[in-house]
Coordinates of C-alpha atoms in Angstrom, one line a residue:
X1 CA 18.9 15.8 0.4
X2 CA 19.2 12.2 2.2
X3 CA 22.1 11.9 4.3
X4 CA 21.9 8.0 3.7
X5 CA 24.8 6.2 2.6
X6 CA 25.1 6.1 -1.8
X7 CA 22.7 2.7 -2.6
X8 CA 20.9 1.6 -5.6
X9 CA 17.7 3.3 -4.9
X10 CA 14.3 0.6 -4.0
X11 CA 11.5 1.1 -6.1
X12 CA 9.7 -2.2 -5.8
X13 CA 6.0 -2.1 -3.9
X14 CA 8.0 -2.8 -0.9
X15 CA 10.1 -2.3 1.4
X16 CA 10.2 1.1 0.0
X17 CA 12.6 3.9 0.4
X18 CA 12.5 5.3 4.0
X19 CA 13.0 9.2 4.9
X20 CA 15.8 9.5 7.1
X21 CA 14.0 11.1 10.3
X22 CA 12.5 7.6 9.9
X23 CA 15.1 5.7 9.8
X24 CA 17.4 7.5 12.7
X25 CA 14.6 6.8 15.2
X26 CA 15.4 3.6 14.7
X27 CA 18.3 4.5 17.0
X28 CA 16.3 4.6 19.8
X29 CA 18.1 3.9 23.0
X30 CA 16.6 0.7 24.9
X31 CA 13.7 1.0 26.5
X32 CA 11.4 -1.0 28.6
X33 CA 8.8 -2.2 26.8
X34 CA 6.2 -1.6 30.1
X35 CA 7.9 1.5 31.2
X36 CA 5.7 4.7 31.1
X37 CA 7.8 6.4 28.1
X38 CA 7.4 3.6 25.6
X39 CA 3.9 2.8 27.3
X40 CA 3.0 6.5 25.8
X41 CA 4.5 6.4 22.6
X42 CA 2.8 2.6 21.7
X43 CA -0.5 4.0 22.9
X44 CA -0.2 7.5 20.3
X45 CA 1.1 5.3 17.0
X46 CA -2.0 2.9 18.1
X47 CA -4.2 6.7 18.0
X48 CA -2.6 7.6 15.0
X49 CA -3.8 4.3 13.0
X50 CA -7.5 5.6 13.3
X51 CA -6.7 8.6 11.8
X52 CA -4.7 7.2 8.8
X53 CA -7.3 4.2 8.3
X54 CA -10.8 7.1 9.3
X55 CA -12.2 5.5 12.1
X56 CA -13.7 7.4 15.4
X57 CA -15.6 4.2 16.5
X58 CA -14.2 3.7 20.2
X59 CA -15.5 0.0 19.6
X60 CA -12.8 -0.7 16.9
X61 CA -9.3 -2.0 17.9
X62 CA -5.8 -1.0 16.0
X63 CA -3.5 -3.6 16.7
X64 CA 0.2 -3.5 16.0
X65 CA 2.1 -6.8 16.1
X66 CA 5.8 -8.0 15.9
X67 CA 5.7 -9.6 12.6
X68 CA 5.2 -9.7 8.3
X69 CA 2.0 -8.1 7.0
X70 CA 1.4 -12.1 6.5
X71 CA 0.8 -12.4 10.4
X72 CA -2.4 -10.6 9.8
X73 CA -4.2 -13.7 7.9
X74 CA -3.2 -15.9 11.0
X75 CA -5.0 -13.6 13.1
X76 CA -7.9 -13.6 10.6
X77 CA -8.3 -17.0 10.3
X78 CA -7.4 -17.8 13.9
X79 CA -10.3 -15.5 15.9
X80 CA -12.9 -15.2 13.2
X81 CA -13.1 -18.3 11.6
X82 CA -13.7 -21.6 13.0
X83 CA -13.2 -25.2 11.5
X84 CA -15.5 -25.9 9.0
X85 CA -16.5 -22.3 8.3
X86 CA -16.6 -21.1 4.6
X87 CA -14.9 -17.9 3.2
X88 CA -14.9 -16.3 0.4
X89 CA -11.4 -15.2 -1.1
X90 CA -11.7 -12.6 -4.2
X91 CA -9.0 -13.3 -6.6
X92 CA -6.3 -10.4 -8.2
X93 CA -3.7 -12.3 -7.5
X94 CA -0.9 -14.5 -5.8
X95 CA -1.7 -12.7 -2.5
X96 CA -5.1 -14.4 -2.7
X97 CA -3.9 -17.8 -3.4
X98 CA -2.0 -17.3 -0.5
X99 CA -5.2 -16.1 1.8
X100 CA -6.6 -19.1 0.2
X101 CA -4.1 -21.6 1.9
X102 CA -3.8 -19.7 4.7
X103 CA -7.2 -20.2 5.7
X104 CA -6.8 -24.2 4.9
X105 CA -4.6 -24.3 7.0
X106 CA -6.8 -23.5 9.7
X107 CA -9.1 -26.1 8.3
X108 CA -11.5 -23.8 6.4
X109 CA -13.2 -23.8 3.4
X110 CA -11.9 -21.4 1.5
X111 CA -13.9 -20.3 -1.8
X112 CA -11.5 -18.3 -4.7
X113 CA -13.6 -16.0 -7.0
X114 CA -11.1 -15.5 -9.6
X115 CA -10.9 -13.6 -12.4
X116 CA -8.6 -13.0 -15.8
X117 CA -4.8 -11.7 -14.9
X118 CA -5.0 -7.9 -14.7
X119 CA -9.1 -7.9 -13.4
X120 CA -11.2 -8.2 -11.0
X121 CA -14.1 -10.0 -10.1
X122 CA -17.1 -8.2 -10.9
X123 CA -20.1 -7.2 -8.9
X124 CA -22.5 -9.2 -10.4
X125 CA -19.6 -12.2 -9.9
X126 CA -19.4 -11.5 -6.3
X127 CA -23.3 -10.6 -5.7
X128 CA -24.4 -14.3 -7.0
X129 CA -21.5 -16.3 -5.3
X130 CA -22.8 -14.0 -1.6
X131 CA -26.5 -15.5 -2.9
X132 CA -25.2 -18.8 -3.5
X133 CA -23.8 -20.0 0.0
X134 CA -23.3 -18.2 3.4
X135 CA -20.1 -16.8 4.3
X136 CA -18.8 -16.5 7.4
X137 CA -16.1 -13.5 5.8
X138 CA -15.6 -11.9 2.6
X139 CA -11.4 -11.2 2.0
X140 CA -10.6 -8.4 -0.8
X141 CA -7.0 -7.8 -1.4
X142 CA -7.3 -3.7 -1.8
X143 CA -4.2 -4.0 -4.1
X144 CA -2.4 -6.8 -5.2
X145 CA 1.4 -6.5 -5.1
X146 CA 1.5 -9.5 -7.5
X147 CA -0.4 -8.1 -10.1
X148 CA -1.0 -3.7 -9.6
X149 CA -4.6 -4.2 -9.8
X150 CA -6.5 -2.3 -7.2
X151 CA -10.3 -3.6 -6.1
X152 CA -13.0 -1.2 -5.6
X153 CA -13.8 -2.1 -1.9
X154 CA -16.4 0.8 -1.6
X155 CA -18.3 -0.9 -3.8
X156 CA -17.8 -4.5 -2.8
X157 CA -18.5 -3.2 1.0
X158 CA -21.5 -1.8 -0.1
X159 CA -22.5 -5.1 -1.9
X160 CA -21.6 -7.8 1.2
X161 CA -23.5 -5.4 3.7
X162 CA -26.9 -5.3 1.0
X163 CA -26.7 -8.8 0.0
X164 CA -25.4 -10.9 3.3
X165 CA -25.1 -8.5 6.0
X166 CA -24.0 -11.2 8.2
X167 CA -20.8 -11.6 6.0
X168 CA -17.9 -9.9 7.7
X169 CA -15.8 -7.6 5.0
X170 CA -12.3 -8.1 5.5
X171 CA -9.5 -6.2 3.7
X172 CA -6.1 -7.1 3.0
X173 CA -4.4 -3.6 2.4
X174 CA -0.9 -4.5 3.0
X175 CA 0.2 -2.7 -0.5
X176 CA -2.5 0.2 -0.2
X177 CA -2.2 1.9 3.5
X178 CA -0.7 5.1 3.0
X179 CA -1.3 5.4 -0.4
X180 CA -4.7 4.5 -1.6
X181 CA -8.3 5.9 0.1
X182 CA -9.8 3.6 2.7
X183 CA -12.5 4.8 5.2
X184 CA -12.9 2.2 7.5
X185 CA -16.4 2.8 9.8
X186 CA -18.2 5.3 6.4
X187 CA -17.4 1.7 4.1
X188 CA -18.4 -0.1 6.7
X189 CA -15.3 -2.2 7.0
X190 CA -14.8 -4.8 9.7
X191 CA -10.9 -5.8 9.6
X192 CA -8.2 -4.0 7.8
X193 CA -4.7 -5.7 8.0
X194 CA -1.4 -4.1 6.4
X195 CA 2.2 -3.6 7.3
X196 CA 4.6 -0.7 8.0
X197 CA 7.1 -1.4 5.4
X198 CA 5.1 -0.1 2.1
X199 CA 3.6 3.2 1.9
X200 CA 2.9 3.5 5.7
X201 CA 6.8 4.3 5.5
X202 CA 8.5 2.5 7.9
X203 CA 11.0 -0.2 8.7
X204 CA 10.0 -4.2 8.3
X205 CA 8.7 -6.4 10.9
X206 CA 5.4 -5.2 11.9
X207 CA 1.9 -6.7 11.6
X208 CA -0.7 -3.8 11.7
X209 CA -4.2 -4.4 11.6
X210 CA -7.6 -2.6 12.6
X211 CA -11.0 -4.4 13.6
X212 CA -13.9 -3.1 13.8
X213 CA -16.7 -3.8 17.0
X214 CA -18.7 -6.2 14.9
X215 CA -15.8 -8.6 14.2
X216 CA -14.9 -8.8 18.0
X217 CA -18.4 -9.8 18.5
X218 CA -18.2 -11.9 16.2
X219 CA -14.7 -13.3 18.5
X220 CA -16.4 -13.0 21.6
X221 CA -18.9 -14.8 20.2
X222 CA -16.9 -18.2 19.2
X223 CA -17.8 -21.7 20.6
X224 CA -14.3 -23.3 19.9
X225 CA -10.7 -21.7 21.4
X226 CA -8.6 -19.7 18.8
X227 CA -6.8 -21.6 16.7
X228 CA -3.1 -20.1 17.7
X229 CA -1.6 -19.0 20.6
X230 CA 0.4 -16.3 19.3
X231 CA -2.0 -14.6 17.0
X232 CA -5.0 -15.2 19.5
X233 CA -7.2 -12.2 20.3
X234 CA -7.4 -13.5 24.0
X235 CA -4.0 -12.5 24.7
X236 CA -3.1 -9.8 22.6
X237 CA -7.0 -7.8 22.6
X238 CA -6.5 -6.8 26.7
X239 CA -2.8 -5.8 25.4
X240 CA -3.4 -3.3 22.3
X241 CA -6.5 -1.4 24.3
X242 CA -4.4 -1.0 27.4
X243 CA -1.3 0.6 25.5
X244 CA -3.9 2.8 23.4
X245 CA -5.3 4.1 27.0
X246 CA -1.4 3.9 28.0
X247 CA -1.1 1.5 30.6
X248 CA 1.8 -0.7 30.7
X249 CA 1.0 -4.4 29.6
X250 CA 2.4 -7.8 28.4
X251 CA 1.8 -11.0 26.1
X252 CA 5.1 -11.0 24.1
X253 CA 7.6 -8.2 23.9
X254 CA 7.2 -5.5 21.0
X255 CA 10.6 -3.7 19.5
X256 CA 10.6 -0.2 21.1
X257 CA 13.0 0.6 17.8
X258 CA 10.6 -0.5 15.2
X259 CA 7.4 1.1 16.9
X260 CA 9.4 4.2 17.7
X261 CA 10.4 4.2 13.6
X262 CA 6.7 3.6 13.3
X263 CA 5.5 6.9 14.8
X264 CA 7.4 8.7 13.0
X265 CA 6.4 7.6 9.9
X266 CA 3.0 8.1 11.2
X267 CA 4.0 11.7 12.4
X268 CA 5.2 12.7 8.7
X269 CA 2.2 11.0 6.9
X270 CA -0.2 12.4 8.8
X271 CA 0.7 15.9 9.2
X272 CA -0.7 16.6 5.7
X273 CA -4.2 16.0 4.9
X274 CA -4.8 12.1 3.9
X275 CA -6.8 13.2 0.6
X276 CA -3.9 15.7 -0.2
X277 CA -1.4 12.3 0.2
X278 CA -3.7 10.2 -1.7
X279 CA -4.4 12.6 -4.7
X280 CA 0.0 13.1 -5.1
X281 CA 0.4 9.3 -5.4
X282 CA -2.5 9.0 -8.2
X283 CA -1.4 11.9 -10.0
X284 CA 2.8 10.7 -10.3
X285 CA 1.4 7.4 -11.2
X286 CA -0.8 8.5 -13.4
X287 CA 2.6 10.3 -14.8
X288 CA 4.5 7.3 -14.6
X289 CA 2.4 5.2 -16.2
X290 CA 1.6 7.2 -19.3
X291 CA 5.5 7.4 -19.4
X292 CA 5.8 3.4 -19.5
X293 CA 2.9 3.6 -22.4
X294 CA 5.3 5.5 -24.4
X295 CA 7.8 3.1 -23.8
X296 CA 5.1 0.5 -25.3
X297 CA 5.0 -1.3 -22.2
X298 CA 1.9 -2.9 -21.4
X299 CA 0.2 -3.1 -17.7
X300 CA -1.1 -5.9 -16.4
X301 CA -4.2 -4.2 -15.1
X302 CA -5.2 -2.5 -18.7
X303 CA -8.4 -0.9 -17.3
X304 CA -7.8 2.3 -15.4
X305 CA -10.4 1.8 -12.6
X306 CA -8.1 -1.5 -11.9
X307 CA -4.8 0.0 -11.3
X308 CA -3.3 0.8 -8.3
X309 CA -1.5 4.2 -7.8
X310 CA 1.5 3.2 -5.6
X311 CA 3.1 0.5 -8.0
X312 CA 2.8 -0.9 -11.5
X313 CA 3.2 -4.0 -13.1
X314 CA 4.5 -4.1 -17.1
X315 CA 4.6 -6.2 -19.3
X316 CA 8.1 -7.2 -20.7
X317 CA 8.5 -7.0 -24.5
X318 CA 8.7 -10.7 -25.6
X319 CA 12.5 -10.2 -26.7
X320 CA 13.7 -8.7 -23.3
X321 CA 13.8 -10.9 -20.4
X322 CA 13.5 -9.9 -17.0
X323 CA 17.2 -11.6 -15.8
X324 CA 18.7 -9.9 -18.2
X325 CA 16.7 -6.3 -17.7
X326 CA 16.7 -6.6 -13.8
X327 CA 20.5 -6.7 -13.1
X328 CA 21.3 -3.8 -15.7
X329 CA 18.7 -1.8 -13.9
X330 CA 20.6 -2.6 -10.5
X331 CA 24.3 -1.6 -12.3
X332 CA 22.6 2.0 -13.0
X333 CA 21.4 2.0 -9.5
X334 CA 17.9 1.2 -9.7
X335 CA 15.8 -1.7 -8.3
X336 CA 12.9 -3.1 -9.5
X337 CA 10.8 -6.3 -8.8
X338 CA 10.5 -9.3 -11.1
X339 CA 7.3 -10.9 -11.9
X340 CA 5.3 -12.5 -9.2
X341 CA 2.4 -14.3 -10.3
X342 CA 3.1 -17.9 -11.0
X343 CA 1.6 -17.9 -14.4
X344 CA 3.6 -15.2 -16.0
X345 CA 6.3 -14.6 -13.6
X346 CA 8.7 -14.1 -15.9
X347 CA 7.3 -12.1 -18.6
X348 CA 6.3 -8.8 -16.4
X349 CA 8.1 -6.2 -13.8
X350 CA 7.1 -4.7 -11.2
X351 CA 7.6 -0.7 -10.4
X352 CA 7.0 0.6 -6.8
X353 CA 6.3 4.2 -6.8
X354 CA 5.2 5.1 -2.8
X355 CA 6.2 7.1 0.1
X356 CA 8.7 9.3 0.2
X357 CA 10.2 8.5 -3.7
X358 CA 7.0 10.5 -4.8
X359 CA 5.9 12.9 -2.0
X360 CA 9.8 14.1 -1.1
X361 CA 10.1 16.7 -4.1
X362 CA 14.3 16.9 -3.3
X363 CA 14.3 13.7 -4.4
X364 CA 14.8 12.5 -7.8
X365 CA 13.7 8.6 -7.4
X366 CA 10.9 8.4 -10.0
X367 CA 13.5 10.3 -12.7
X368 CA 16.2 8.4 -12.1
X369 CA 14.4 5.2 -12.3
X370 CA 12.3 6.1 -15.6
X371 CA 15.5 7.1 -17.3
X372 CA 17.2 3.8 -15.9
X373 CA 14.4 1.5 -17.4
X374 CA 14.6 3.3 -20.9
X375 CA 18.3 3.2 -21.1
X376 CA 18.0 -0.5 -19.5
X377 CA 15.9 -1.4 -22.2
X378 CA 17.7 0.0 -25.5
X379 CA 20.9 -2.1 -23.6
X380 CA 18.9 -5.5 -24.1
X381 CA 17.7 -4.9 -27.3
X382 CA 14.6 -2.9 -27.2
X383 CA 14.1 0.3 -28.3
X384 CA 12.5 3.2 -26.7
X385 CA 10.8 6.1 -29.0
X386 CA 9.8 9.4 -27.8
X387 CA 11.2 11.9 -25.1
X388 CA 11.7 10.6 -21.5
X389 CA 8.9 12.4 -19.9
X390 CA 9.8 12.8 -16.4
X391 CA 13.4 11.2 -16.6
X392 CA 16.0 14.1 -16.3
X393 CA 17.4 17.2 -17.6
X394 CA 18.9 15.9 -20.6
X395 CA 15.5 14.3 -21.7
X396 CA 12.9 17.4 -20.7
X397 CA 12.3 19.6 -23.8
X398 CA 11.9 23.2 -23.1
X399 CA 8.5 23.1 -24.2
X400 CA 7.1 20.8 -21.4
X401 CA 9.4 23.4 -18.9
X402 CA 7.6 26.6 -20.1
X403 CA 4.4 24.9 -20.3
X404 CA 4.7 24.3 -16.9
X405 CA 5.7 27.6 -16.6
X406 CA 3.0 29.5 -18.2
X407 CA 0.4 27.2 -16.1
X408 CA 1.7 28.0 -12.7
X409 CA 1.8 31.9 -13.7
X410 CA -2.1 31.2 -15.0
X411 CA -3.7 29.3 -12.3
X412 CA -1.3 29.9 -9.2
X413 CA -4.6 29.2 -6.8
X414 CA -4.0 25.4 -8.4
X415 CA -0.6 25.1 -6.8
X416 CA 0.2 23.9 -2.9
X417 CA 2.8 26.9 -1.5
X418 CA 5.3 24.8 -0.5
X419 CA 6.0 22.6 -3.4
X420 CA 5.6 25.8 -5.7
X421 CA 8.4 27.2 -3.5
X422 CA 10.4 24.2 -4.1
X423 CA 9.5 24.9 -7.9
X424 CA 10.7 28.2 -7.8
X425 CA 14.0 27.7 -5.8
X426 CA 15.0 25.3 -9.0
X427 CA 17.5 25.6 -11.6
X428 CA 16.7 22.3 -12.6
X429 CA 14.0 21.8 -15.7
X430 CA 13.4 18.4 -14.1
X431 CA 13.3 19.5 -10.3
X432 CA 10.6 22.2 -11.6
X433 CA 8.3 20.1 -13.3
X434 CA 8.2 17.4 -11.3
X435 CA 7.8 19.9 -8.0
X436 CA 4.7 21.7 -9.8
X437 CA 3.4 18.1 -10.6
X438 CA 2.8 17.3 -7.1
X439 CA 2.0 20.8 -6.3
X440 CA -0.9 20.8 -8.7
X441 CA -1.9 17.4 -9.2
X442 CA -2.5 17.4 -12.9
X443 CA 0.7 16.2 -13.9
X444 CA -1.0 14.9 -17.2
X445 CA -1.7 18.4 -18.7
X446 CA 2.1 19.8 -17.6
X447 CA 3.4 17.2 -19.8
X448 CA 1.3 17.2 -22.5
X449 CA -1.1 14.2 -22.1
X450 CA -4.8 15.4 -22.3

């Protein structure tokens, strides 16, 4: 049970909910910033960022940076571009318009492969625009928090590295760290940038980033300055690999509080296996999602290979409008996000479903909020059919409770120990089933959808 103070629980793809070991080491006492102490806690979150993004190349550098996860284009675009270069920017969303501009501001061409709302350019797409003209970087936005659709970057890694191997892979995984699979030196990856308030778990106001060996050659290798002071390599390069071997250093002063908040996020995510993490947020949005179908809410991303498994974007029906919807959520103590894409802005919502709302079995976020959205709707106008599959007592049947029941006594070398415990210890029908469907990871079959 949170010991937070009562608030309208966050359920948009970021900031999310923060555990409360989290945010109390945000209470920190000051610290120097090039004392030995901070020094040694800097240098093992710095550690911990090649384990979460699975890289053992002693050539790569994590950086973590006062600042948005929007600071990480600047440094992007400011150390391995130069004026005049050409990129190519693949399109899911408003996050790539926004790369887009980014990049023009540096005074580089930047090339948008776009496709339809709710897809993603396709392999052949991106295969004859790499054959077309050289680029100097390839940017794929791992999940768009505009839009919910997720890009296979596997596959598109795989691609640059066949077709123009010369073509640095860049990823923009600000609403995927923590949450979605990404295996930075085995895809062959050569800059990662994110930020700590989504599914890494933590506080606001960090820019967190890893690159790989190649694209500080690629630095190293410039014949212009970079383009920024602040976001330039040359200063802050020296400063990240002498915190990560623990000696004290300075460019610009970091917040001990946010980096300390950091660790510990970093501590609690990683002291599970990361395919164990990934494979809890795929299965409750898999849940979640086949809830919102019953609803007769449609996603943006329709295909399943396209959507992402730490948020989801709907669809409004056409007689319910989001500023109406929105606020009635918030008086039942829910938020959501409105619609983000300038074309359709206000016709969708978006659902955040991340961190500690779907791997904390105590809590009851992802209930309360489906319930909330179908008792939101039938107060605007819209009708909901069907049970409320994972949305409270009142709404759980006693057939999906002794289904899950039945399954656990069947197959109990399925379940994790310690959510089954937590199954166990409930008195709750809603508390059971949504324990057992972390524990096993086929919350589909406990509730009924083959």
């Amino acid at each position: 049970m949170s010991g937070q103070p009562e608030h309208p629980t966050l359920l948009i793809p970021g900031p999310i909910e923060f555990d409360d070991e989290v945010l109390q080491s945000m209470s920190h006492f000051s610290q120097s910033h090039v004392g030995a102490p901070f020094v040694a806690t800097f240098g093992e979150t710095l550690s911990m960022l090649r384990t979460l993004l699975q890289t053992s190349e002693p050539a790569s550098q994590p950086f973590v940076v006062s600042g948005s996860g929007t600071l990480g284009w600047d440094f992007v675009a400011a150390n391995l571009t130069e004026r005049g270069d050409d990129v190519l920017v693949l399109h899911t969303g408003y996050f790539a318009d926004s790369f887009a501009d980014c990049f023009e501001t540096y005074g580089i061409n930047a090339t948008q492969l776009k496709a339809p709302i709710g897809d993603r350019p396709q392999p052949h797409e991106i295969e004859k625009a790499l054959r077309d003209k050289k680029y100097k970087l390839i940017t794929v936005t791992h999940v768009d928090t505009s839009t919910g659709v997720l890009s296979d970057v596997q596959a598109i890694s795989e691609l640059v590295h066949k077709v123009s191997p010369e073509t640095l892979v860049v990823v923009d995984g600000v609403c995927s760290i923590g949450c979605e699979d990404i295996q930075f030196d085995s895809w062959g990856i050569d800059v990662v940038l994110t930020a700590s308030q989504k599914a890494i778990g933590s506080p606001a106001g960090l820019s967190i980033m890893m690159y790989s060996k190649r694209a500080i050659e690629v630095f190293k290798a410039r014949e212009t300055p970079p383009s920024s002071y602040f976001a330039s390599f040359k200063n802050w390069l020296p400063i990240m690999q002498n915190y990560e071997a623990k000696k004290p250093s300075y460019f610009a002063t970091p917040s001990p509080q946010l980096i300390h908040a950091l660790h510990k996020a970093l501590t609690q995510l990683l002291a599970r296996p990361l395919s164990e993490r990934f494979a809890v947020h795929k299965k409750a949005s898999q849940s979640i999602k086949s809830t919102l179908t019953s609803y007769g809410l449609l996603q943006l991303a329709t295909k399943p290979e396209n959507q992402a498994s730490g948020m989801t974007a709907v669809y409004l029906p056409e007689s319910v409008k989001a500023t109406e919807l929105l606020p009635n959520l918030l008086q039942k103590g829910v938020i959501f996000a409105g619609g983000l894409h300038k074309d359709i802005a206000s016709k969708y919502i978006r659902f955040g479903h991340m961190g500690v709302s779907v791997t904390d079995p105590s809590r009851n976020d992802i209930q309360k909020a489906l319930e909330a959205l179908k008792d939101g709707l039938g107060d605007v106008g819209y009708s909901v059919g069907g049970i409320l599959n994972m949305a409270g007592e009142d709404a759980i049947a006693e057939l999906p409770l002794m289904r899950a029941q039945d399954n656990l006594a069947e197959n109990p070398e399925a379940y994790d120990d310690r959510l089954v415990d937590e199954a166990k210890n409930s008195t709750s029908p809603s508390t059971f089933i949504w324990a057992l469907t972390l524990a096993a990871g086929i919350s589909g079959m406990l509730f009924g959808y083959e």
